[in-house]
């Protein structure tokens, strides 16, 4: 069994099949896999329940689930995770989180704050998967429809980063999930690195720095056939130059995905000149940040 090392930390993942319609395996099985991988800290971040049926994903609709069903499932997750935190103490530090979304735009921050309070969450990962209240990372056709709705790829990207910035301003999440997610269906497009997009990214990173948020170095991108994790090398360098810290995230959706790509993510950061990550940990009942060397 691999030995635990301080840098073996994931703050985004643990989307288990018992609490996520597009996940597999149980949360317990994923935590067993985290122990076997040698993680020191494993953050569990299932998706927050949707506000209403408009924001259900296709697999949730096919499963006959309602927004109320998913709200109850999240409460069940929070209770189960609390028990497992105690059970795995001494083997693995388990953090109880959630991945929250920027829909509906008018109420997402209040909903996320209430979700955190009502379920005793340790932290939040703030992610954007919807633009103009349309999901865009679910399929190439969904992505193309969302881009068309915005009038082209660059306008879409500018709106995407505007929403990431809005999320940071209103919520100040501890972690910002898969920062440049639109790469999933647009890798290689020149618009991804246009002057306008680079300016927008710089503005969002300034907000991240001001809020104290950590960027998710998300290795799940490689399991989806992208060459590098999220974010792209130029974003990593820009963020590093601006003093915005990184954490590692395996974005695992099954026990087999736990730890997958994390070692490559470490090498990727080191290759971009990033020598440390910032983790979250529990100290005397409080969640605090700790800087960890990647060496």
PDB file of C-alpha atoms in Angstrom:
ATOM      1  CA  UNK A   1       0.000   0.000   0.000  1.00  0.00           C
ATOM      2  CA  UNK A   2       1.391   3.453  -0.893  1.00  0.00           C
ATOM      3  CA  UNK A   3       2.560   5.497   2.071  1.00  0.00           C
ATOM      4  CA  UNK A   4       0.645   8.673   3.000  1.00  0.00           C
ATOM      5  CA  UNK A   5       2.519  11.793   1.952  1.00  0.00           C
ATOM      6  CA  UNK A   6       1.584  15.362   2.902  1.00  0.00           C
ATOM      7  CA  UNK A   7       0.797  16.361  -0.700  1.00  0.00           C
ATOM      8  CA  UNK A   8      -1.632  13.471  -1.186  1.00  0.00           C
ATOM      9  CA  UNK A   9      -4.716  15.604  -0.699  1.00  0.00           C
ATOM     10  CA  UNK A  10      -7.904  15.956  -2.742  1.00  0.00           C
ATOM     11  CA  UNK A  11     -10.400  18.713  -2.000  1.00  0.00           C
ATOM     12  CA  UNK A  12     -12.742  18.019  -4.920  1.00  0.00           C
ATOM     13  CA  UNK A  13     -14.197  14.568  -5.495  1.00  0.00           C
ATOM     14  CA  UNK A  14     -15.930  11.749  -3.710  1.00  0.00           C
ATOM     15  CA  UNK A  15     -19.002  11.878  -5.954  1.00  0.00           C
ATOM     16  CA  UNK A  16     -20.227   8.467  -4.833  1.00  0.00           C
ATOM     17  CA  UNK A  17     -23.010   6.490  -6.445  1.00  0.00           C
ATOM     18  CA  UNK A  18     -25.151   6.462  -3.307  1.00  0.00           C
ATOM     19  CA  UNK A  19     -25.400  10.264  -3.362  1.00  0.00           C
ATOM     20  CA  UNK A  20     -24.785  11.167  -7.026  1.00  0.00           C
ATOM     21  CA  UNK A  21     -26.800   9.905  -9.997  1.00  0.00           C
ATOM     22  CA  UNK A  22     -23.736   9.879 -12.274  1.00  0.00           C
ATOM     23  CA  UNK A  23     -21.396   8.361  -9.671  1.00  0.00           C
ATOM     24  CA  UNK A  24     -20.571   4.748  -8.816  1.00  0.00           C
ATOM     25  CA  UNK A  25     -19.736   2.827  -5.644  1.00  0.00           C
ATOM     26  CA  UNK A  26     -20.588   3.868  -2.109  1.00  0.00           C
ATOM     27  CA  UNK A  27     -19.013   6.644  -0.111  1.00  0.00           C
ATOM     28  CA  UNK A  28     -17.522   4.051   2.234  1.00  0.00           C
ATOM     29  CA  UNK A  29     -15.923   2.275  -0.745  1.00  0.00           C
ATOM     30  CA  UNK A  30     -14.478   5.574  -1.937  1.00  0.00           C
ATOM     31  CA  UNK A  31     -13.020   6.315   1.483  1.00  0.00           C
ATOM     32  CA  UNK A  32     -11.490   2.833   1.577  1.00  0.00           C
ATOM     33  CA  UNK A  33      -9.915   3.621  -1.792  1.00  0.00           C
ATOM     34  CA  UNK A  34      -8.628   6.934  -0.418  1.00  0.00           C
ATOM     35  CA  UNK A  35      -6.934   5.116   2.461  1.00  0.00           C
ATOM     36  CA  UNK A  36      -5.456   2.574   0.038  1.00  0.00           C
ATOM     37  CA  UNK A  37      -4.097   5.374  -2.173  1.00  0.00           C
ATOM     38  CA  UNK A  38      -2.373   6.993   0.766  1.00  0.00           C
ATOM     39  CA  UNK A  39      -4.361  10.224   0.952  1.00  0.00           C
ATOM     40  CA  UNK A  40      -3.821  12.237   4.113  1.00  0.00           C
ATOM     41  CA  UNK A  41      -6.917  14.374   3.525  1.00  0.00           C
ATOM     42  CA  UNK A  42      -9.919  13.565   1.345  1.00  0.00           C
ATOM     43  CA  UNK A  43     -12.639  16.147   0.778  1.00  0.00           C
ATOM     44  CA  UNK A  44     -16.063  14.798  -0.167  1.00  0.00           C
ATOM     45  CA  UNK A  45     -17.991  17.244  -2.347  1.00  0.00           C
ATOM     46  CA  UNK A  46     -21.238  15.914  -3.828  1.00  0.00           C
ATOM     47  CA  UNK A  47     -23.280  18.269  -5.946  1.00  0.00           C
ATOM     48  CA  UNK A  48     -25.680  20.512  -4.081  1.00  0.00           C
ATOM     49  CA  UNK A  49     -29.366  19.751  -4.648  1.00  0.00           C
ATOM     50  CA  UNK A  50     -31.050  21.828  -7.386  1.00  0.00           C
ATOM     51  CA  UNK A  51     -33.416  24.662  -6.584  1.00  0.00           C
ATOM     52  CA  UNK A  52     -36.166  23.116  -8.683  1.00  0.00           C
ATOM     53  CA  UNK A  53     -36.843  20.660 -11.507  1.00  0.00           C
ATOM     54  CA  UNK A  54     -35.511  23.098 -14.120  1.00  0.00           C
ATOM     55  CA  UNK A  55     -31.979  22.338 -12.962  1.00  0.00           C
ATOM     56  CA  UNK A  56     -32.136  18.552 -12.927  1.00  0.00           C
ATOM     57  CA  UNK A  57     -29.573  16.724 -15.024  1.00  0.00           C
ATOM     58  CA  UNK A  58     -30.655  14.197 -17.627  1.00  0.00           C
ATOM     59  CA  UNK A  59     -29.603  11.170 -15.575  1.00  0.00           C
ATOM     60  CA  UNK A  60     -31.618  12.494 -12.610  1.00  0.00           C
ATOM     61  CA  UNK A  61     -34.694  12.906 -14.787  1.00  0.00           C
ATOM     62  CA  UNK A  62     -34.225   9.415 -16.225  1.00  0.00           C
ATOM     63  CA  UNK A  63     -34.004   8.039 -12.680  1.00  0.00           C
ATOM     64  CA  UNK A  64     -37.330   9.687 -11.834  1.00  0.00           C
ATOM     65  CA  UNK A  65     -35.778  11.929  -9.191  1.00  0.00           C
ATOM     66  CA  UNK A  66     -37.241  15.253  -8.100  1.00  0.00           C
ATOM     67  CA  UNK A  67     -35.563  18.280  -6.554  1.00  0.00           C
ATOM     68  CA  UNK A  68     -37.056  17.223  -3.214  1.00  0.00           C
ATOM     69  CA  UNK A  69     -35.593  13.725  -3.619  1.00  0.00           C
ATOM     70  CA  UNK A  70     -32.155  15.197  -4.197  1.00  0.00           C
ATOM     71  CA  UNK A  71     -32.495  17.527  -1.218  1.00  0.00           C
ATOM     72  CA  UNK A  72     -33.249  14.508   0.993  1.00  0.00           C
ATOM     73  CA  UNK A  73     -30.346  12.607  -0.543  1.00  0.00           C
ATOM     74  CA  UNK A  74     -28.018  15.461   0.350  1.00  0.00           C
ATOM     75  CA  UNK A  75     -29.234  15.438   3.944  1.00  0.00           C
ATOM     76  CA  UNK A  76     -28.609  11.686   4.027  1.00  0.00           C
ATOM     77  CA  UNK A  77     -25.099  12.295   2.686  1.00  0.00           C
ATOM     78  CA  UNK A  78     -24.363  14.893   5.357  1.00  0.00           C
ATOM     79  CA  UNK A  79     -25.457  12.514   8.131  1.00  0.00           C
ATOM     80  CA  UNK A  80     -23.548   9.558   6.678  1.00  0.00           C
ATOM     81  CA  UNK A  81     -20.396  11.593   6.107  1.00  0.00           C
ATOM     82  CA  UNK A  82     -20.418  12.856   9.699  1.00  0.00           C
ATOM     83  CA  UNK A  83     -20.437   9.256  10.932  1.00  0.00           C
ATOM     84  CA  UNK A  84     -17.654   8.275   8.548  1.00  0.00           C
ATOM     85  CA  UNK A  85     -15.477  11.221   9.610  1.00  0.00           C
ATOM     86  CA  UNK A  86     -15.354   9.697  13.072  1.00  0.00           C
ATOM     87  CA  UNK A  87     -15.005   6.136  11.826  1.00  0.00           C
ATOM     88  CA  UNK A  88     -12.010   6.908   9.595  1.00  0.00           C
ATOM     89  CA  UNK A  89     -10.294   9.166  12.106  1.00  0.00           C
ATOM     90  CA  UNK A  90      -6.709   7.976  12.495  1.00  0.00           C
ATOM     91  CA  UNK A  91      -6.642   6.525   8.976  1.00  0.00           C
ATOM     92  CA  UNK A  92      -7.739   9.523   6.921  1.00  0.00           C
ATOM     93  CA  UNK A  93      -8.919  13.062   7.521  1.00  0.00           C
ATOM     94  CA  UNK A  94     -12.310  13.254   5.835  1.00  0.00           C
ATOM     95  CA  UNK A  95     -13.782  16.703   5.135  1.00  0.00           C
ATOM     96  CA  UNK A  96     -17.513  17.139   4.560  1.00  0.00           C
ATOM     97  CA  UNK A  97     -18.143  19.551   1.703  1.00  0.00           C
ATOM     98  CA  UNK A  98     -20.330  20.253  -1.288  1.00  0.00           C
ATOM     99  CA  UNK A  99     -19.894  21.428  -4.852  1.00  0.00           C
ATOM    100  CA  UNK A 100     -22.283  24.331  -5.330  1.00  0.00           C
ATOM    101  CA  UNK A 101     -23.552  25.916  -8.534  1.00  0.00           C
ATOM    102  CA  UNK A 102     -24.335  29.440  -9.776  1.00  0.00           C
ATOM    103  CA  UNK A 103     -28.010  28.768 -10.536  1.00  0.00           C
ATOM    104  CA  UNK A 104     -30.471  30.306 -10.074  1.00  0.00           C
ATOM    105  CA  UNK A 105     -28.317  33.387 -10.390  1.00  0.00           C
ATOM    106  CA  UNK A 106     -30.520  35.452  -8.055  1.00  0.00           C
ATOM    107  CA  UNK A 107     -30.534  32.988  -5.156  1.00  0.00           C
ATOM    108  CA  UNK A 108     -27.537  30.645  -5.456  1.00  0.00           C
ATOM    109  CA  UNK A 109     -25.476  32.362  -2.761  1.00  0.00           C
ATOM    110  CA  UNK A 110     -28.273  32.332  -0.192  1.00  0.00           C
ATOM    111  CA  UNK A 111     -29.026  28.696  -1.012  1.00  0.00           C
ATOM    112  CA  UNK A 112     -25.379  27.682  -0.682  1.00  0.00           C
ATOM    113  CA  UNK A 113     -25.027  29.511   2.626  1.00  0.00           C
ATOM    114  CA  UNK A 114     -28.139  27.765   3.972  1.00  0.00           C
ATOM    115  CA  UNK A 115     -26.922  24.382   2.681  1.00  0.00           C
ATOM    116  CA  UNK A 116     -23.663  24.851   4.523  1.00  0.00           C
ATOM    117  CA  UNK A 117     -25.334  25.926   7.753  1.00  0.00           C
ATOM    118  CA  UNK A 118     -28.108  23.336   7.777  1.00  0.00           C
ATOM    119  CA  UNK A 119     -25.796  20.415   7.031  1.00  0.00           C
ATOM    120  CA  UNK A 120     -22.747  21.406   9.060  1.00  0.00           C
ATOM    121  CA  UNK A 121     -20.457  21.481   6.030  1.00  0.00           C
ATOM    122  CA  UNK A 122     -16.750  22.049   6.440  1.00  0.00           C
ATOM    123  CA  UNK A 123     -16.285  23.904   3.170  1.00  0.00           C
ATOM    124  CA  UNK A 124     -17.627  24.624  -0.307  1.00  0.00           C
ATOM    125  CA  UNK A 125     -16.303  24.098  -3.817  1.00  0.00           C
ATOM    126  CA  UNK A 126     -17.791  26.746  -6.093  1.00  0.00           C
ATOM    127  CA  UNK A 127     -18.197  25.624  -9.706  1.00  0.00           C
ATOM    128  CA  UNK A 128     -19.898  26.848 -12.864  1.00  0.00           C
ATOM    129  CA  UNK A 129     -21.523  24.147 -15.031  1.00  0.00           C
ATOM    130  CA  UNK A 130     -24.381  26.287 -16.399  1.00  0.00           C
ATOM    131  CA  UNK A 131     -24.312  29.430 -18.550  1.00  0.00           C
ATOM    132  CA  UNK A 132     -27.571  31.240 -19.287  1.00  0.00           C
ATOM    133  CA  UNK A 133     -29.158  28.496 -17.157  1.00  0.00           C
ATOM    134  CA  UNK A 134     -28.062  25.875 -19.707  1.00  0.00           C
ATOM    135  CA  UNK A 135     -25.724  23.004 -18.794  1.00  0.00           C
ATOM    136  CA  UNK A 136     -22.641  23.010 -21.008  1.00  0.00           C
ATOM    137  CA  UNK A 137     -20.305  20.245 -19.808  1.00  0.00           C
ATOM    138  CA  UNK A 138     -22.754  17.366 -20.267  1.00  0.00           C
ATOM    139  CA  UNK A 139     -22.233  16.745 -24.000  1.00  0.00           C
ATOM    140  CA  UNK A 140     -20.773  18.346 -27.098  1.00  0.00           C
ATOM    141  CA  UNK A 141     -24.273  19.213 -28.319  1.00  0.00           C
ATOM    142  CA  UNK A 142     -25.171  20.888 -25.014  1.00  0.00           C
ATOM    143  CA  UNK A 143     -21.925  22.849 -25.186  1.00  0.00           C
ATOM    144  CA  UNK A 144     -22.554  23.899 -28.789  1.00  0.00           C
ATOM    145  CA  UNK A 145     -26.088  24.995 -27.930  1.00  0.00           C
ATOM    146  CA  UNK A 146     -24.867  27.088 -25.010  1.00  0.00           C
ATOM    147  CA  UNK A 147     -22.186  28.702 -27.205  1.00  0.00           C
ATOM    148  CA  UNK A 148     -24.696  29.448 -29.960  1.00  0.00           C
ATOM    149  CA  UNK A 149     -27.072  30.981 -27.426  1.00  0.00           C
ATOM    150  CA  UNK A 150     -24.291  33.383 -26.409  1.00  0.00           C
ATOM    151  CA  UNK A 151     -23.399  34.279 -29.990  1.00  0.00           C
ATOM    152  CA  UNK A 152     -20.079  32.502 -30.277  1.00  0.00           C
ATOM    153  CA  UNK A 153     -17.289  30.932 -28.254  1.00  0.00           C
ATOM    154  CA  UNK A 154     -15.598  34.104 -27.038  1.00  0.00           C
ATOM    155  CA  UNK A 155     -18.832  35.717 -25.781  1.00  0.00           C
ATOM    156  CA  UNK A 156     -19.633  32.411 -24.085  1.00  0.00           C
ATOM    157  CA  UNK A 157     -16.234  32.292 -22.399  1.00  0.00           C
ATOM    158  CA  UNK A 158     -16.540  35.884 -21.228  1.00  0.00           C
ATOM    159  CA  UNK A 159     -19.941  35.125 -19.699  1.00  0.00           C
ATOM    160  CA  UNK A 160     -18.574  31.951 -18.101  1.00  0.00           C
ATOM    161  CA  UNK A 161     -15.766  33.846 -16.377  1.00  0.00           C
ATOM    162  CA  UNK A 162     -18.191  36.586 -15.405  1.00  0.00           C
ATOM    163  CA  UNK A 163     -20.222  33.936 -13.574  1.00  0.00           C
ATOM    164  CA  UNK A 164     -17.115  32.516 -11.890  1.00  0.00           C
ATOM    165  CA  UNK A 165     -16.322  36.023 -10.687  1.00  0.00           C
ATOM    166  CA  UNK A 166     -19.887  36.525  -9.473  1.00  0.00           C
ATOM    167  CA  UNK A 167     -19.690  33.257  -7.564  1.00  0.00           C
ATOM    168  CA  UNK A 168     -16.482  34.356  -5.846  1.00  0.00           C
ATOM    169  CA  UNK A 169     -17.885  37.790  -4.963  1.00  0.00           C
ATOM    170  CA  UNK A 170     -21.103  36.486  -3.466  1.00  0.00           C
ATOM    171  CA  UNK A 171     -19.936  33.261  -1.878  1.00  0.00           C
ATOM    172  CA  UNK A 172     -16.151  33.300  -1.299  1.00  0.00           C
ATOM    173  CA  UNK A 173     -15.914  29.501  -1.584  1.00  0.00           C
ATOM    174  CA  UNK A 174     -12.854  27.885  -0.090  1.00  0.00           C
ATOM    175  CA  UNK A 175     -12.166  26.144  -3.422  1.00  0.00           C
ATOM    176  CA  UNK A 176     -12.900  27.172  -7.031  1.00  0.00           C
ATOM    177  CA  UNK A 177     -13.657  24.077  -9.074  1.00  0.00           C
ATOM    178  CA  UNK A 178     -12.114  23.236 -12.482  1.00  0.00           C
ATOM    179  CA  UNK A 179     -11.418  26.874 -13.347  1.00  0.00           C
ATOM    180  CA  UNK A 180     -11.360  26.569 -17.157  1.00  0.00           C
ATOM    181  CA  UNK A 181     -13.985  23.850 -17.586  1.00  0.00           C
ATOM    182  CA  UNK A 182     -15.049  25.040 -21.105  1.00  0.00           C
ATOM    183  CA  UNK A 183     -11.820  23.504 -22.397  1.00  0.00           C
ATOM    184  CA  UNK A 184     -13.610  20.154 -22.167  1.00  0.00           C
ATOM    185  CA  UNK A 185     -15.370  20.740 -25.494  1.00  0.00           C
ATOM    186  CA  UNK A 186     -13.246  23.554 -26.928  1.00  0.00           C
ATOM    187  CA  UNK A 187      -9.639  22.433 -26.409  1.00  0.00           C
ATOM    188  CA  UNK A 188      -7.351  24.008 -28.990  1.00  0.00           C
ATOM    189  CA  UNK A 189      -9.716  26.846 -29.887  1.00  0.00           C
ATOM    190  CA  UNK A 190      -7.844  30.165 -30.160  1.00  0.00           C
ATOM    191  CA  UNK A 191     -10.649  31.938 -28.315  1.00  0.00           C
ATOM    192  CA  UNK A 192      -9.559  30.188 -25.111  1.00  0.00           C
ATOM    193  CA  UNK A 193      -6.475  32.415 -25.046  1.00  0.00           C
ATOM    194  CA  UNK A 194      -7.753  35.588 -26.711  1.00  0.00           C
ATOM    195  CA  UNK A 195      -6.730  38.922 -25.207  1.00  0.00           C
ATOM    196  CA  UNK A 196     -10.287  39.471 -23.986  1.00  0.00           C
ATOM    197  CA  UNK A 197     -10.447  36.090 -22.287  1.00  0.00           C
ATOM    198  CA  UNK A 198      -7.010  36.538 -20.712  1.00  0.00           C
ATOM    199  CA  UNK A 199      -8.107  39.893 -19.329  1.00  0.00           C
ATOM    200  CA  UNK A 200     -11.282  38.302 -17.929  1.00  0.00           C
ATOM    201  CA  UNK A 201      -9.260  35.499 -16.336  1.00  0.00           C
ATOM    202  CA  UNK A 202      -6.904  37.999 -14.715  1.00  0.00           C
ATOM    203  CA  UNK A 203      -9.884  39.838 -13.250  1.00  0.00           C
ATOM    204  CA  UNK A 204     -11.356  36.638 -11.825  1.00  0.00           C
ATOM    205  CA  UNK A 205      -8.011  35.609 -10.343  1.00  0.00           C
ATOM    206  CA  UNK A 206      -7.786  38.990  -8.615  1.00  0.00           C
ATOM    207  CA  UNK A 207     -11.147  38.256  -7.000  1.00  0.00           C
ATOM    208  CA  UNK A 208      -9.964  34.781  -6.024  1.00  0.00           C
ATOM    209  CA  UNK A 209      -6.911  36.249  -4.364  1.00  0.00           C
ATOM    210  CA  UNK A 210      -8.965  38.848  -2.506  1.00  0.00           C
ATOM    211  CA  UNK A 211     -11.414  36.216  -1.255  1.00  0.00           C
ATOM    212  CA  UNK A 212      -8.715  33.777  -0.157  1.00  0.00           C
ATOM    213  CA  UNK A 213     -10.067  31.039  -2.427  1.00  0.00           C
ATOM    214  CA  UNK A 214      -7.937  28.100  -3.567  1.00  0.00           C
ATOM    215  CA  UNK A 215      -7.861  26.964  -7.202  1.00  0.00           C
ATOM    216  CA  UNK A 216      -8.712  23.319  -7.851  1.00  0.00           C
ATOM    217  CA  UNK A 217      -5.923  21.653  -9.868  1.00  0.00           C
ATOM    218  CA  UNK A 218      -8.409  19.175 -11.255  1.00  0.00           C
ATOM    219  CA  UNK A 219      -6.868  16.032 -12.714  1.00  0.00           C
ATOM    220  CA  UNK A 220     -10.273  14.721 -13.817  1.00  0.00           C
ATOM    221  CA  UNK A 221      -9.615  16.559 -17.078  1.00  0.00           C
ATOM    222  CA  UNK A 222      -7.118  13.894 -18.091  1.00  0.00           C
ATOM    223  CA  UNK A 223      -9.643  11.091 -17.683  1.00  0.00           C
ATOM    224  CA  UNK A 224     -11.727  13.003 -20.232  1.00  0.00           C
ATOM    225  CA  UNK A 225      -8.861  12.950 -22.741  1.00  0.00           C
ATOM    226  CA  UNK A 226      -7.541  16.466 -22.186  1.00  0.00           C
ATOM    227  CA  UNK A 227      -3.768  16.735 -22.287  1.00  0.00           C
ATOM    228  CA  UNK A 228      -3.424  18.671 -19.027  1.00  0.00           C
ATOM    229  CA  UNK A 229      -5.482  19.104 -15.878  1.00  0.00           C
ATOM    230  CA  UNK A 230      -7.671  22.144 -15.313  1.00  0.00           C
ATOM    231  CA  UNK A 231      -6.517  24.870 -15.467  1.00  0.00           C
ATOM    232  CA  UNK A 232      -4.294  25.218 -18.538  1.00  0.00           C
ATOM    233  CA  UNK A 233      -0.587  26.022 -18.123  1.00  0.00           C
ATOM    234  CA  UNK A 234      -0.943  29.732 -18.861  1.00  0.00           C
ATOM    235  CA  UNK A 235      -3.667  30.047 -16.219  1.00  0.00           C
ATOM    236  CA  UNK A 236      -1.520  28.186 -13.685  1.00  0.00           C
ATOM    237  CA  UNK A 237       1.375  30.550 -14.333  1.00  0.00           C
ATOM    238  CA  UNK A 238      -0.853  33.644 -14.148  1.00  0.00           C
ATOM    239  CA  UNK A 239      -2.444  32.489 -10.910  1.00  0.00           C
ATOM    240  CA  UNK A 240       0.938  31.612  -9.404  1.00  0.00           C
ATOM    241  CA  UNK A 241       2.345  35.019 -10.337  1.00  0.00           C
ATOM    242  CA  UNK A 242      -0.666  36.621  -8.622  1.00  0.00           C
ATOM    243  CA  UNK A 243      -0.215  34.558  -5.468  1.00  0.00           C
ATOM    244  CA  UNK A 244      -3.395  32.497  -5.848  1.00  0.00           C
ATOM    245  CA  UNK A 245      -2.835  29.059  -4.261  1.00  0.00           C
ATOM    246  CA  UNK A 246      -3.714  25.635  -5.647  1.00  0.00           C
ATOM    247  CA  UNK A 247      -5.040  22.406  -4.213  1.00  0.00           C
ATOM    248  CA  UNK A 248      -5.280  19.002  -5.867  1.00  0.00           C
ATOM    249  CA  UNK A 249      -8.616  17.438  -6.772  1.00  0.00           C
ATOM    250  CA  UNK A 250      -9.215  14.016  -8.312  1.00  0.00           C
ATOM    251  CA  UNK A 251     -12.897  14.794  -9.129  1.00  0.00           C
ATOM    252  CA  UNK A 252     -13.524  11.110  -8.458  1.00  0.00           C
ATOM    253  CA  UNK A 253     -16.891   9.613  -9.392  1.00  0.00           C
ATOM    254  CA  UNK A 254     -16.019   6.035  -8.410  1.00  0.00           C
ATOM    255  CA  UNK A 255     -13.631   4.124  -6.178  1.00  0.00           C
ATOM    256  CA  UNK A 256     -11.437   3.458  -9.224  1.00  0.00           C
ATOM    257  CA  UNK A 257     -11.150   7.208  -9.800  1.00  0.00           C
ATOM    258  CA  UNK A 258      -9.906   7.952  -6.277  1.00  0.00           C
ATOM    259  CA  UNK A 259      -6.318   9.134  -6.577  1.00  0.00           C
ATOM    260  CA  UNK A 260      -6.218   8.682 -10.352  1.00  0.00           C
ATOM    261  CA  UNK A 261      -3.995  11.341 -11.891  1.00  0.00           C
ATOM    262  CA  UNK A 262      -2.994  12.973  -8.606  1.00  0.00           C
ATOM    263  CA  UNK A 263       0.703  12.101  -8.995  1.00  0.00           C
ATOM    264  CA  UNK A 264       0.601  13.518 -12.533  1.00  0.00           C
ATOM    265  CA  UNK A 265      -1.095  16.645 -11.184  1.00  0.00           C
ATOM    266  CA  UNK A 266       1.752  17.109  -8.723  1.00  0.00           C
ATOM    267  CA  UNK A 267       4.315  16.830 -11.522  1.00  0.00           C
ATOM    268  CA  UNK A 268       2.276  19.228 -13.648  1.00  0.00           C
ATOM    269  CA  UNK A 269       2.310  21.909 -10.957  1.00  0.00           C
ATOM    270  CA  UNK A 270       6.013  21.439 -10.312  1.00  0.00           C
ATOM    271  CA  UNK A 271       6.616  21.750 -14.052  1.00  0.00           C
ATOM    272  CA  UNK A 272       4.880  25.142 -13.995  1.00  0.00           C
ATOM    273  CA  UNK A 273       7.033  26.322 -11.103  1.00  0.00           C
ATOM    274  CA  UNK A 274       4.432  25.776  -8.381  1.00  0.00           C
ATOM    275  CA  UNK A 275       6.170  24.277  -5.339  1.00  0.00           C
ATOM    276  CA  UNK A 276       3.316  24.111  -2.808  1.00  0.00           C
ATOM    277  CA  UNK A 277      -0.372  23.387  -2.474  1.00  0.00           C
ATOM    278  CA  UNK A 278      -2.801  24.683   0.128  1.00  0.00           C
ATOM    279  CA  UNK A 279      -4.937  22.142   1.941  1.00  0.00           C
ATOM    280  CA  UNK A 280      -7.821  22.454   4.346  1.00  0.00           C
ATOM    281  CA  UNK A 281      -7.662  20.622   7.648  1.00  0.00           C
ATOM    282  CA  UNK A 282      -9.567  20.374  10.901  1.00  0.00           C
ATOM    283  CA  UNK A 283      -7.878  21.898  13.935  1.00  0.00           C
ATOM    284  CA  UNK A 284      -9.696  22.101  17.275  1.00  0.00           C
ATOM    285  CA  UNK A 285     -13.046  21.970  15.547  1.00  0.00           C
ATOM    286  CA  UNK A 286     -12.205  24.665  12.995  1.00  0.00           C
ATOM    287  CA  UNK A 287     -11.291  24.351   9.309  1.00  0.00           C
ATOM    288  CA  UNK A 288      -7.981  26.037   8.606  1.00  0.00           C
ATOM    289  CA  UNK A 289      -5.569  26.303   5.690  1.00  0.00           C
ATOM    290  CA  UNK A 290      -2.167  24.682   5.644  1.00  0.00           C
ATOM    291  CA  UNK A 291       0.543  25.080   3.008  1.00  0.00           C
ATOM    292  CA  UNK A 292       2.171  21.807   1.984  1.00  0.00           C
ATOM    293  CA  UNK A 293       5.316  21.285  -0.098  1.00  0.00           C
ATOM    294  CA  UNK A 294       4.980  19.276  -3.296  1.00  0.00           C
ATOM    295  CA  UNK A 295       8.568  18.060  -2.931  1.00  0.00           C
TER     296      UNK A 295
END
